[in-house]
Amino acid sequence: MKNLKALLAVPAAFGAVLAVSGNAVAAESLVEENLVESVAVESVAVEAADTVEAADVMVAEPIQLAQVTSVSELSDVRASDWAFTALQRLVEEYGCLEGYPDRTFRGNRAMTRYEFAAGLNACLDVVIQLIGGGDLTDVRRLQEEFAAELATIRGRTDLLEADVAELEANQFSTTTKLRGQVDAHLVVPFGEADGEVPLLDDDGNQATDPDGTPLTTRDTLEEADATFEYRARLNFDTSFTGEDRLRLRLQASDSASSLVNAGGLASQSGRRNGFEDNIGLDDVYYSFPIGNRISGIIAANSIVTDDFVTSTIVPYDGPAVADVSGPVFYDQFAGGNFGAGVNFAFTDNLVLDLGYSSEASNVNTDDGGIFEEYSYIAQLNFLTDGLFNAAVTYIDGESDELDTPDYTIAGLLNLDFGRVEVGGHYAYSPSDDGDQDSYGLGVTVPDLFGAGNQLGLYGTILPDDEDEPLVVEAYYQLGLNEYFSITPAVIYADNDSGDDSENIYGALRATFNF
């Protein structure tokens, strides 16, 4: 604290120099009177010599002045003077300002070198007293004592600067970041699941081989063995303003052969067009802000309806292993090769999502362009950091798929009680073949036995106009570190068709992020 006061006193010292201080002020005044008398009686040469002698004599015997304790003691200083505050601090806080013998300050007169020396000396005395040692010995001692530590810090700083320079010289890009993720699944089926089950592509449509033949699972899973499946992603994220993002994603995955009557794996993308171990361009989109409360997105590939929404609300969407953990009504309408959306944040809690996607990307396709086969979505979200999160959703569109409903109206809800979250959804989807209602309910325990972990249990009825397939999953996501997590799960599936097509799966997912 004393050293801090000393530092604060330094400006005051220079203020005192510019003002006036000490005995040299009075001495200089008496010297002037003596010089005037000598001019009247002697020649110019003698006058100059006597002036020097008189000055030497008078400085040697200065008049001692009493310390000024308040600026009000100086009769010619007024509160309206532009330097009043500075003079007040020099007198009352630092005590290093004195006036002339007649208690005047004479602020408009020129300063002599004597006054400069006297004022500087007076305030330096105050600085020395504030640092408590009478001189700067302690300061010098501390500098010498910590010389080694200071040198070490200086060396580390130089090393960091060299490392930063090397990174800047060899970085992948000044605007693009490369992020990767690999999901590996070990799935073991138990029990029996008779009958053919259609394979779906990433958009929820019937998958086909290159010749257009629909793909299904084998007729029976009685002798099914454990399977190992993977998905690998490389995301190239580019930002031009710091708030926007251009994403290009390369993706590879094997074809899905597990969880056949449970909707497939959440981290599985190799079913499109029946190709296995394919490497291709997946996401291509650009998201950007439009002002403070509006953001937009334009996509050129692999866009689906839930890509436009701020949140799917339910807490088990993402950590769970089965794909149906994400509300399945989003997948009833096909996505496509073109999409555009906008998000309006009316307040910090109320957000409106709008999106449009089309299977065709140009007018030269057989689909007739981006306005021929399409879907659109509107979702109003109420999002908080507290107990209640909810959304209402409307999806509609035009599609040639036979199982596409006329439209979908859905509601989503999540109640966050701190240690436990309860969430679910309900969707009504009428069609010419009958209503395809779907709903789900689940509970999660976040941060169980560590930050980032999650224990979850949910059940969902898939949209179907006849059998009402049921899927139930219990899982535990365990984050071992920021790069690696494992998620064991048990999944039960029953399509209620009466042909013993039910099954239980044990699954283990390992996720690597880099």
Coordinates of C-alpha atoms in Angstrom, one line a residue:
M1 CA 0.0 0.0 0.0
K2 CA 2.9 2.3 0.8
N3 CA 4.4 1.7 -2.6
L4 CA 1.1 2.5 -4.2
K5 CA 0.9 5.8 -2.4
A6 CA 4.5 6.5 -3.6
L7 CA 3.5 6.0 -7.1
L8 CA 0.6 8.3 -6.7
A9 CA 2.8 10.9 -5.3
V10 CA 5.0 11.1 -8.3
P11 CA 2.6 13.2 -10.4
A12 CA 2.2 15.4 -7.3
A13 CA 6.0 16.0 -7.3
F14 CA 5.9 17.4 -10.8
G15 CA 2.8 19.4 -9.9
A16 CA 4.7 21.0 -7.1
V17 CA 7.6 21.8 -9.4
L18 CA 5.3 23.7 -11.7
A19 CA 3.7 25.4 -8.7
V20 CA 6.2 26.7 -6.1
S21 CA 7.6 25.3 -2.9
G22 CA 9.9 25.8 0.0
N23 CA 12.3 28.4 1.2
A24 CA 13.9 29.1 -2.2
V25 CA 10.8 31.0 -3.1
A26 CA 11.2 33.6 -0.4
A27 CA 15.0 33.7 -1.0
E28 CA 14.4 34.5 -4.7
S29 CA 12.0 37.3 -3.8
L30 CA 14.5 39.0 -1.5
V31 CA 17.2 38.7 -4.2
E32 CA 15.1 40.6 -6.6
E33 CA 14.7 43.6 -4.1
N34 CA 18.5 43.7 -3.6
L35 CA 19.1 43.7 -7.3
V36 CA 16.8 46.7 -7.9
E37 CA 18.7 48.8 -5.3
S38 CA 22.1 47.9 -6.8
V39 CA 21.1 49.0 -10.3
A40 CA 20.4 52.5 -9.1
V41 CA 24.0 53.2 -7.8
E42 CA 26.5 51.1 -9.8
S43 CA 27.6 50.7 -13.4
V44 CA 26.4 47.8 -15.6
A45 CA 29.6 45.7 -15.1
V46 CA 29.7 46.2 -11.3
E47 CA 26.0 45.7 -11.1
A48 CA 26.2 42.2 -12.7
A49 CA 29.0 41.1 -10.3
D50 CA 27.1 42.4 -7.2
T51 CA 24.0 40.7 -8.4
V52 CA 25.7 37.3 -8.4
E53 CA 27.3 37.9 -5.0
A54 CA 23.9 39.1 -3.5
A55 CA 22.2 36.0 -4.9
D56 CA 24.7 33.7 -3.4
V57 CA 24.4 35.4 0.0
M58 CA 20.6 35.5 0.1
V59 CA 20.2 31.8 -1.0
A60 CA 22.6 30.8 1.8
E61 CA 20.3 32.4 4.4
P62 CA 16.7 31.5 3.4
I63 CA 13.7 32.5 5.4
Q64 CA 11.9 29.5 6.9
L65 CA 8.1 29.4 6.1
A66 CA 5.4 27.5 8.0
Q67 CA 3.9 24.5 6.3
V68 CA 0.6 25.3 4.5
T69 CA -2.0 22.8 5.7
S70 CA -4.9 24.0 3.6
V71 CA -5.1 25.6 0.2
S72 CA -7.5 28.2 1.8
E73 CA -4.5 29.7 3.6
L74 CA -3.2 31.0 0.3
S75 CA -5.0 34.3 -0.1
D76 CA -4.8 34.6 -3.9
V77 CA -6.0 31.0 -4.7
R78 CA -9.7 30.7 -5.5
A79 CA -11.9 27.6 -6.0
S80 CA -12.6 28.8 -9.6
D81 CA -8.9 28.7 -10.6
W82 CA -8.3 26.0 -13.2
A83 CA -5.5 24.4 -11.1
F84 CA -7.3 24.6 -7.8
T85 CA -7.8 20.8 -7.4
A86 CA -4.1 20.1 -8.2
L87 CA -3.0 22.6 -5.6
Q88 CA -5.5 21.3 -3.0
R89 CA -4.1 17.7 -3.4
L90 CA -0.5 18.8 -3.2
V91 CA -1.2 20.6 0.1
E92 CA -3.8 18.4 1.8
E93 CA -2.8 14.9 0.5
Y94 CA 0.9 15.1 0.0
G95 CA 2.0 18.1 2.1
C96 CA 4.7 19.4 -0.2
L97 CA 3.5 22.9 -1.1
E98 CA 4.4 26.2 0.5
G99 CA 3.7 29.9 -0.4
Y100 CA 5.4 33.2 -0.2
P101 CA 6.0 34.9 3.2
D102 CA 2.8 36.9 2.8
R103 CA 0.7 33.7 2.3
T104 CA 0.2 34.2 -1.4
F105 CA 0.9 31.7 -4.2
R106 CA 1.4 34.0 -7.2
G107 CA 0.4 31.4 -9.7
N108 CA 0.8 33.5 -12.8
R109 CA 4.5 34.5 -12.3
A110 CA 7.4 32.6 -14.1
M111 CA 9.2 29.8 -12.2
T112 CA 13.0 30.1 -11.6
R113 CA 15.4 27.1 -11.6
Y114 CA 15.7 27.6 -7.8
E115 CA 11.9 27.1 -7.5
F116 CA 12.1 24.0 -9.7
A117 CA 14.8 22.4 -7.5
A118 CA 13.1 23.3 -4.3
G119 CA 9.7 22.0 -5.4
L120 CA 11.1 18.8 -6.7
N121 CA 13.1 18.2 -3.6
A122 CA 10.1 18.8 -1.3
C123 CA 7.9 16.2 -3.1
L124 CA 10.7 13.7 -3.5
D125 CA 11.0 13.8 0.3
V126 CA 7.3 12.9 0.5
V127 CA 7.8 10.0 -1.9
I128 CA 10.7 8.6 0.1
Q129 CA 8.7 8.9 3.3
L130 CA 5.8 7.0 1.7
I131 CA 7.9 4.0 0.6
G132 CA 9.0 3.9 4.3
G133 CA 12.7 3.3 3.9
G134 CA 14.1 6.8 3.9
D135 CA 15.7 6.0 0.5
L136 CA 15.3 3.5 -2.3
T137 CA 17.5 0.8 -0.8
D138 CA 14.6 -1.6 -0.2
V139 CA 13.4 -1.2 -3.8
R140 CA 16.9 -2.0 -5.1
R141 CA 17.2 -5.0 -2.8
L142 CA 13.9 -6.4 -4.1
Q143 CA 15.0 -6.0 -7.6
E144 CA 18.2 -7.9 -6.9
E145 CA 16.4 -10.6 -4.9
F146 CA 14.0 -11.4 -7.7
A147 CA 16.4 -11.0 -10.5
A148 CA 16.5 -14.7 -11.2
E149 CA 12.7 -15.0 -11.3
L150 CA 12.4 -12.0 -13.6
A151 CA 15.0 -13.5 -15.9
T152 CA 13.0 -16.8 -15.9
I153 CA 9.8 -15.1 -16.8
R154 CA 11.5 -13.1 -19.5
G155 CA 12.9 -16.3 -21.0
R156 CA 9.5 -18.0 -20.9
T157 CA 7.9 -15.0 -22.6
D158 CA 10.5 -15.1 -25.3
L159 CA 9.9 -18.9 -25.8
L160 CA 6.1 -18.4 -26.0
E161 CA 6.6 -15.6 -28.6
A162 CA 8.8 -17.9 -30.7
D163 CA 6.2 -20.7 -30.4
V164 CA 3.4 -18.4 -31.5
A165 CA 5.4 -17.2 -34.4
E166 CA 6.1 -20.8 -35.5
L167 CA 2.4 -21.7 -35.2
E168 CA 1.3 -18.6 -37.2
A169 CA 3.9 -19.5 -39.9
N170 CA 2.7 -23.2 -40.2
Q171 CA -1.0 -23.0 -39.3
F172 CA -3.5 -24.7 -41.6
S173 CA -5.4 -21.5 -42.3
T174 CA -5.9 -18.1 -40.7
T175 CA -9.7 -18.4 -41.1
T176 CA -10.4 -22.2 -41.2
K177 CA -10.4 -24.7 -38.3
L178 CA -10.3 -28.5 -38.8
R179 CA -12.4 -30.5 -36.4
G180 CA -12.8 -34.3 -36.5
Q181 CA -15.1 -36.9 -34.8
V182 CA -15.1 -40.7 -35.0
D183 CA -18.0 -42.7 -33.6
A184 CA -17.4 -46.5 -33.2
H185 CA -20.2 -48.9 -32.2
L186 CA -20.2 -52.4 -30.9
V187 CA -23.8 -53.8 -31.1
V188 CA -24.9 -57.2 -29.8
P189 CA -28.5 -58.3 -30.5
F190 CA -30.4 -60.7 -28.2
G191 CA -33.6 -62.6 -29.0
E192 CA -35.3 -62.9 -32.3
A193 CA -36.7 -60.4 -34.9
D194 CA -38.5 -62.1 -37.7
G195 CA -39.5 -60.4 -40.9
E196 CA -38.0 -57.8 -43.3
V197 CA -37.3 -54.3 -42.0
P198 CA -36.7 -51.5 -44.5
L199 CA -33.4 -49.7 -44.3
L200 CA -33.6 -45.9 -44.3
D201 CA -31.2 -43.3 -45.6
D202 CA -30.1 -40.2 -43.6
D203 CA -33.3 -38.3 -44.5
G204 CA -35.5 -41.1 -43.2
N205 CA -36.4 -42.4 -46.7
Q206 CA -36.3 -45.9 -48.1
A207 CA -32.7 -46.7 -49.0
T208 CA -32.0 -48.2 -52.4
D209 CA -29.1 -49.8 -54.1
P210 CA -27.5 -48.2 -57.3
D211 CA -30.2 -50.0 -59.4
G212 CA -33.0 -48.5 -57.4
T213 CA -34.0 -51.7 -55.5
P214 CA -35.2 -51.1 -52.0
L215 CA -32.9 -52.3 -49.3
T216 CA -34.1 -54.3 -46.3
T217 CA -32.6 -56.4 -43.5
R218 CA -32.3 -60.1 -43.7
D219 CA -35.5 -62.1 -43.1
T220 CA -34.5 -63.2 -39.7
L221 CA -32.1 -62.2 -37.0
E222 CA -32.2 -65.5 -35.1
E223 CA -28.5 -66.1 -35.9
A224 CA -27.4 -62.5 -35.8
D225 CA -23.9 -61.8 -34.5
A226 CA -22.3 -58.8 -32.9
T227 CA -21.6 -56.0 -35.3
F228 CA -19.0 -53.2 -35.4
E229 CA -19.9 -50.0 -37.2
Y230 CA -18.4 -46.6 -37.5
R231 CA -18.8 -43.0 -38.7
A232 CA -15.9 -40.6 -39.3
R233 CA -16.2 -36.9 -39.9
L234 CA -13.9 -34.1 -40.8
N235 CA -15.4 -30.6 -40.4
F236 CA -13.7 -27.6 -42.1
D237 CA -15.2 -24.6 -40.3
T238 CA -14.3 -21.2 -41.8
S239 CA -15.2 -17.8 -40.3
F240 CA -14.7 -14.5 -42.1
T241 CA -16.1 -12.1 -39.4
G242 CA -15.8 -14.2 -36.2
E243 CA -19.5 -14.6 -35.9
D244 CA -20.3 -16.5 -39.1
R245 CA -19.4 -20.1 -40.2
L246 CA -18.9 -21.8 -43.5
R247 CA -18.9 -25.6 -43.0
L248 CA -17.7 -28.2 -45.4
R249 CA -17.9 -31.8 -44.1
L250 CA -16.2 -34.9 -45.4
Q251 CA -17.8 -38.1 -44.0
A252 CA -17.3 -41.8 -44.2
S253 CA -19.4 -44.6 -42.7
D254 CA -20.3 -48.2 -43.2
S255 CA -23.8 -49.3 -43.9
A256 CA -26.2 -49.8 -41.0
S257 CA -26.9 -53.4 -40.1
S258 CA -27.8 -53.1 -36.4
L259 CA -30.8 -51.8 -34.5
V260 CA -32.9 -52.7 -37.5
N261 CA -36.2 -52.5 -35.8
A262 CA -35.1 -49.7 -33.4
G263 CA -34.6 -47.0 -36.1
G264 CA -30.8 -47.3 -36.5
L265 CA -27.9 -45.6 -34.8
A266 CA -27.9 -41.9 -34.0
S267 CA -24.3 -41.7 -35.2
Q268 CA -24.6 -43.5 -38.5
S269 CA -24.7 -42.1 -42.0
G270 CA -23.6 -44.7 -44.5
R271 CA -27.0 -45.9 -45.7
R272 CA -27.6 -43.3 -48.4
N273 CA -27.9 -44.9 -51.8
G274 CA -26.7 -48.2 -50.5
F275 CA -23.0 -47.5 -50.6
E276 CA -20.8 -48.9 -47.9
D277 CA -17.6 -47.3 -46.6
N278 CA -18.4 -44.3 -48.7
I279 CA -16.4 -41.1 -48.4
G280 CA -18.3 -38.0 -49.6
L281 CA -19.2 -34.4 -49.1
D282 CA -21.9 -34.2 -46.5
D283 CA -22.7 -30.8 -45.0
V284 CA -22.3 -27.7 -47.0
Y285 CA -23.8 -24.6 -45.4
Y286 CA -23.1 -21.0 -44.4
S287 CA -24.6 -19.5 -41.2
F288 CA -24.3 -15.8 -40.5
P289 CA -25.8 -13.1 -38.3
I290 CA -28.2 -10.5 -39.6
G291 CA -28.0 -7.8 -36.9
N292 CA -28.1 -8.6 -33.2
R293 CA -31.2 -10.8 -33.1
I294 CA -31.5 -12.4 -36.5
S295 CA -29.4 -15.2 -38.0
G296 CA -29.6 -17.0 -41.3
I297 CA -28.4 -20.2 -42.9
I298 CA -28.0 -21.3 -46.5
A299 CA -27.3 -25.0 -47.3
A300 CA -26.3 -26.8 -50.5
N301 CA -26.3 -30.4 -49.4
S302 CA -27.7 -32.8 -46.8
I303 CA -30.1 -30.4 -45.1
V304 CA -32.9 -31.8 -43.0
T305 CA -35.8 -30.1 -41.1
D306 CA -34.2 -30.2 -37.6
D307 CA -31.1 -28.5 -38.9
F308 CA -33.1 -25.2 -38.9
V309 CA -34.2 -25.3 -35.3
T310 CA -32.5 -23.7 -32.4
S311 CA -33.1 -26.7 -30.1
T312 CA -34.9 -30.0 -30.2
I313 CA -35.7 -29.5 -26.5
V314 CA -35.6 -33.1 -25.2
P315 CA -32.4 -33.7 -23.1
Y316 CA -31.6 -37.2 -24.4
D317 CA -31.3 -36.1 -28.0
G318 CA -27.5 -36.4 -28.7
P319 CA -26.2 -38.4 -25.8
A320 CA -28.4 -41.5 -26.6
V321 CA -27.3 -44.3 -28.9
A322 CA -30.5 -45.0 -30.9
D323 CA -31.5 -42.5 -33.7
V324 CA -35.1 -42.3 -32.4
S325 CA -33.8 -40.4 -29.4
G326 CA -34.1 -37.3 -31.6
P327 CA -37.8 -36.6 -31.9
V328 CA -38.7 -38.7 -35.0
F329 CA -41.4 -36.5 -36.4
Y330 CA -38.6 -34.2 -37.8
D331 CA -37.6 -37.1 -40.1
Q332 CA -41.0 -37.6 -41.7
F333 CA -40.4 -35.0 -44.3
A334 CA -37.5 -35.3 -46.7
G335 CA -34.6 -32.9 -46.6
G336 CA -32.5 -32.3 -49.6
N337 CA -29.8 -30.6 -51.5
F338 CA -30.9 -27.1 -51.0
G339 CA -32.1 -25.3 -47.9
A340 CA -32.5 -21.8 -46.4
G341 CA -33.6 -20.7 -43.0
V342 CA -33.7 -17.8 -40.6
N343 CA -33.9 -17.5 -36.8
F344 CA -35.6 -14.5 -35.1
A345 CA -34.7 -13.9 -31.4
F346 CA -37.5 -11.7 -30.3
T347 CA -36.1 -11.7 -26.7
D348 CA -33.4 -13.7 -25.0
N349 CA -35.9 -16.5 -24.4
L350 CA -38.4 -16.3 -27.3
V351 CA -37.0 -17.6 -30.7
L352 CA -38.8 -18.3 -34.0
D353 CA -37.1 -20.8 -36.4
L354 CA -38.1 -20.9 -40.1
G355 CA -36.7 -23.2 -42.7
Y356 CA -37.2 -24.5 -46.3
S357 CA -35.5 -27.4 -48.0
S358 CA -35.8 -29.2 -51.3
E359 CA -34.5 -32.5 -52.7
A360 CA -33.7 -31.0 -56.1
S361 CA -30.8 -28.5 -56.4
N362 CA -31.4 -27.2 -59.9
V363 CA -34.1 -27.1 -62.6
N364 CA -32.3 -29.6 -64.7
T365 CA -33.2 -32.6 -62.4
D366 CA -36.1 -34.9 -62.9
D367 CA -37.7 -33.5 -59.7
G368 CA -38.4 -30.2 -61.4
G369 CA -36.3 -27.8 -59.3
I370 CA -36.2 -26.6 -55.8
F371 CA -39.9 -25.8 -55.7
E372 CA -41.2 -29.2 -56.8
E373 CA -40.4 -31.6 -53.9
Y374 CA -39.8 -29.7 -50.7
S375 CA -40.6 -29.3 -47.0
Y376 CA -40.8 -26.3 -44.7
I377 CA -40.8 -25.9 -40.9
A378 CA -41.7 -23.3 -38.4
Q379 CA -40.8 -23.7 -34.7
L380 CA -41.4 -21.3 -31.8
N381 CA -39.1 -21.8 -28.9
F382 CA -39.2 -20.7 -25.3
L383 CA -35.7 -21.3 -23.9
T384 CA -34.5 -20.4 -20.4
D385 CA -31.6 -21.3 -18.1
G386 CA -34.1 -22.4 -15.5
L387 CA -37.0 -24.9 -15.1
F388 CA -39.0 -24.6 -18.3
N389 CA -38.1 -25.1 -21.9
A390 CA -40.7 -25.7 -24.6
A391 CA -41.5 -25.4 -28.3
V392 CA -44.3 -25.8 -30.8
T393 CA -43.6 -27.0 -34.3
Y394 CA -45.4 -27.1 -37.7
I395 CA -43.9 -29.0 -40.7
D396 CA -45.4 -29.4 -44.1
G397 CA -44.3 -29.9 -47.7
E398 CA -44.7 -31.7 -50.9
S399 CA -43.2 -35.2 -51.5
D400 CA -43.7 -38.3 -53.7
E401 CA -42.9 -40.6 -50.8
L402 CA -46.0 -42.7 -50.0
D403 CA -45.5 -42.6 -46.2
T404 CA -45.1 -38.8 -46.0
P405 CA -48.0 -37.3 -43.9
D406 CA -50.1 -34.3 -44.9
Y407 CA -48.5 -32.2 -42.2
T408 CA -47.2 -32.4 -38.7
I409 CA -48.0 -30.4 -35.5
A410 CA -45.8 -31.1 -32.5
G411 CA -45.1 -29.9 -29.0
L412 CA -41.9 -30.4 -27.1
L413 CA -41.2 -29.9 -23.4
N414 CA -38.3 -30.1 -20.9
L415 CA -38.4 -29.5 -17.2
D416 CA -35.0 -28.9 -15.6
F417 CA -35.0 -29.6 -11.9
G418 CA -31.3 -29.1 -11.5
R419 CA -30.2 -32.7 -10.7
V420 CA -32.9 -34.3 -12.9
E421 CA -34.4 -33.3 -16.3
V422 CA -37.7 -34.6 -17.6
G423 CA -38.6 -34.1 -21.3
G424 CA -40.7 -35.4 -24.1
H425 CA -42.7 -34.6 -27.2
Y426 CA -46.0 -35.3 -28.9
A427 CA -46.6 -35.1 -32.7
Y428 CA -49.8 -35.4 -34.7
S429 CA -49.3 -36.3 -38.4
P430 CA -52.4 -37.1 -40.4
S431 CA -52.2 -38.8 -43.8
D432 CA -54.4 -40.4 -46.4
D433 CA -53.5 -43.9 -45.0
G434 CA -54.3 -42.9 -41.4
D435 CA -52.9 -40.8 -38.5
Q436 CA -49.3 -41.3 -37.6
D437 CA -49.1 -40.0 -34.1
S438 CA -45.8 -40.2 -32.2
Y439 CA -44.7 -39.4 -28.7
G440 CA -41.9 -39.9 -26.3
L441 CA -40.9 -39.3 -22.7
G442 CA -37.6 -39.6 -20.9
V443 CA -35.6 -38.6 -17.8
T444 CA -31.9 -37.7 -17.6
V445 CA -29.5 -37.1 -14.8
P446 CA -26.8 -34.7 -16.0
D447 CA -23.2 -34.6 -14.6
L448 CA -23.7 -37.9 -12.7
F449 CA -20.3 -38.9 -11.2
G450 CA -18.6 -36.1 -13.2
A451 CA -19.1 -33.0 -15.3
G452 CA -20.3 -33.9 -18.8
N453 CA -21.6 -37.3 -17.9
Q454 CA -25.3 -38.2 -18.3
L455 CA -27.6 -41.1 -17.3
G456 CA -30.7 -41.3 -19.4
L457 CA -33.8 -43.4 -19.9
Y458 CA -36.5 -42.8 -22.4
G459 CA -39.3 -44.5 -24.4
T460 CA -40.8 -43.4 -27.7
I461 CA -43.6 -44.5 -30.0
L462 CA -42.6 -44.2 -33.6
P463 CA -45.0 -42.7 -36.2
D464 CA -46.9 -45.6 -37.8
D465 CA -50.5 -45.9 -38.9
E466 CA -50.8 -49.5 -37.8
D467 CA -48.3 -51.1 -35.4
E468 CA -47.1 -48.2 -33.1
P469 CA -43.5 -49.4 -32.8
L470 CA -42.0 -48.9 -29.3
V471 CA -38.4 -48.3 -28.5
V472 CA -37.0 -48.0 -25.0
E473 CA -33.3 -47.1 -24.3
A474 CA -31.2 -46.8 -21.1
Y475 CA -27.8 -45.3 -21.5
Y476 CA -24.9 -43.7 -19.6
Q477 CA -22.6 -41.3 -21.4
L478 CA -19.2 -41.2 -19.7
G479 CA -16.8 -38.4 -20.7
L480 CA -13.3 -39.7 -19.9
N481 CA -11.7 -36.4 -21.0
E482 CA -12.4 -33.6 -23.5
Y483 CA -11.4 -35.9 -26.4
F484 CA -12.9 -39.3 -25.6
S485 CA -16.2 -40.6 -24.3
I486 CA -17.9 -44.0 -24.1
T487 CA -21.6 -44.7 -23.9
P488 CA -23.0 -48.1 -23.0
A489 CA -26.7 -48.6 -23.7
V490 CA -29.4 -51.3 -23.6
I491 CA -32.1 -50.9 -26.2
Y492 CA -35.5 -52.6 -26.5
A493 CA -37.6 -52.5 -29.7
D494 CA -41.1 -53.9 -30.4
N495 CA -43.2 -53.0 -33.4
D496 CA -46.3 -54.7 -31.9
S497 CA -47.1 -56.5 -35.2
G498 CA -47.7 -59.9 -33.6
D499 CA -44.9 -61.6 -35.5
D500 CA -42.4 -61.8 -32.7
S501 CA -40.5 -58.9 -34.1
E502 CA -39.0 -57.7 -30.9
N503 CA -35.4 -57.5 -29.9
I504 CA -33.0 -56.4 -27.2
Y505 CA -29.7 -54.8 -28.1
G506 CA -26.6 -54.2 -26.1
A507 CA -24.5 -51.3 -27.5
L508 CA -21.3 -49.6 -26.7
R509 CA -20.4 -46.4 -28.5
A510 CA -16.9 -44.8 -28.3
T511 CA -16.6 -41.2 -29.5
F512 CA -13.3 -39.5 -30.3
N513 CA -13.1 -35.7 -30.9
F514 CA -10.0 -34.0 -32.2

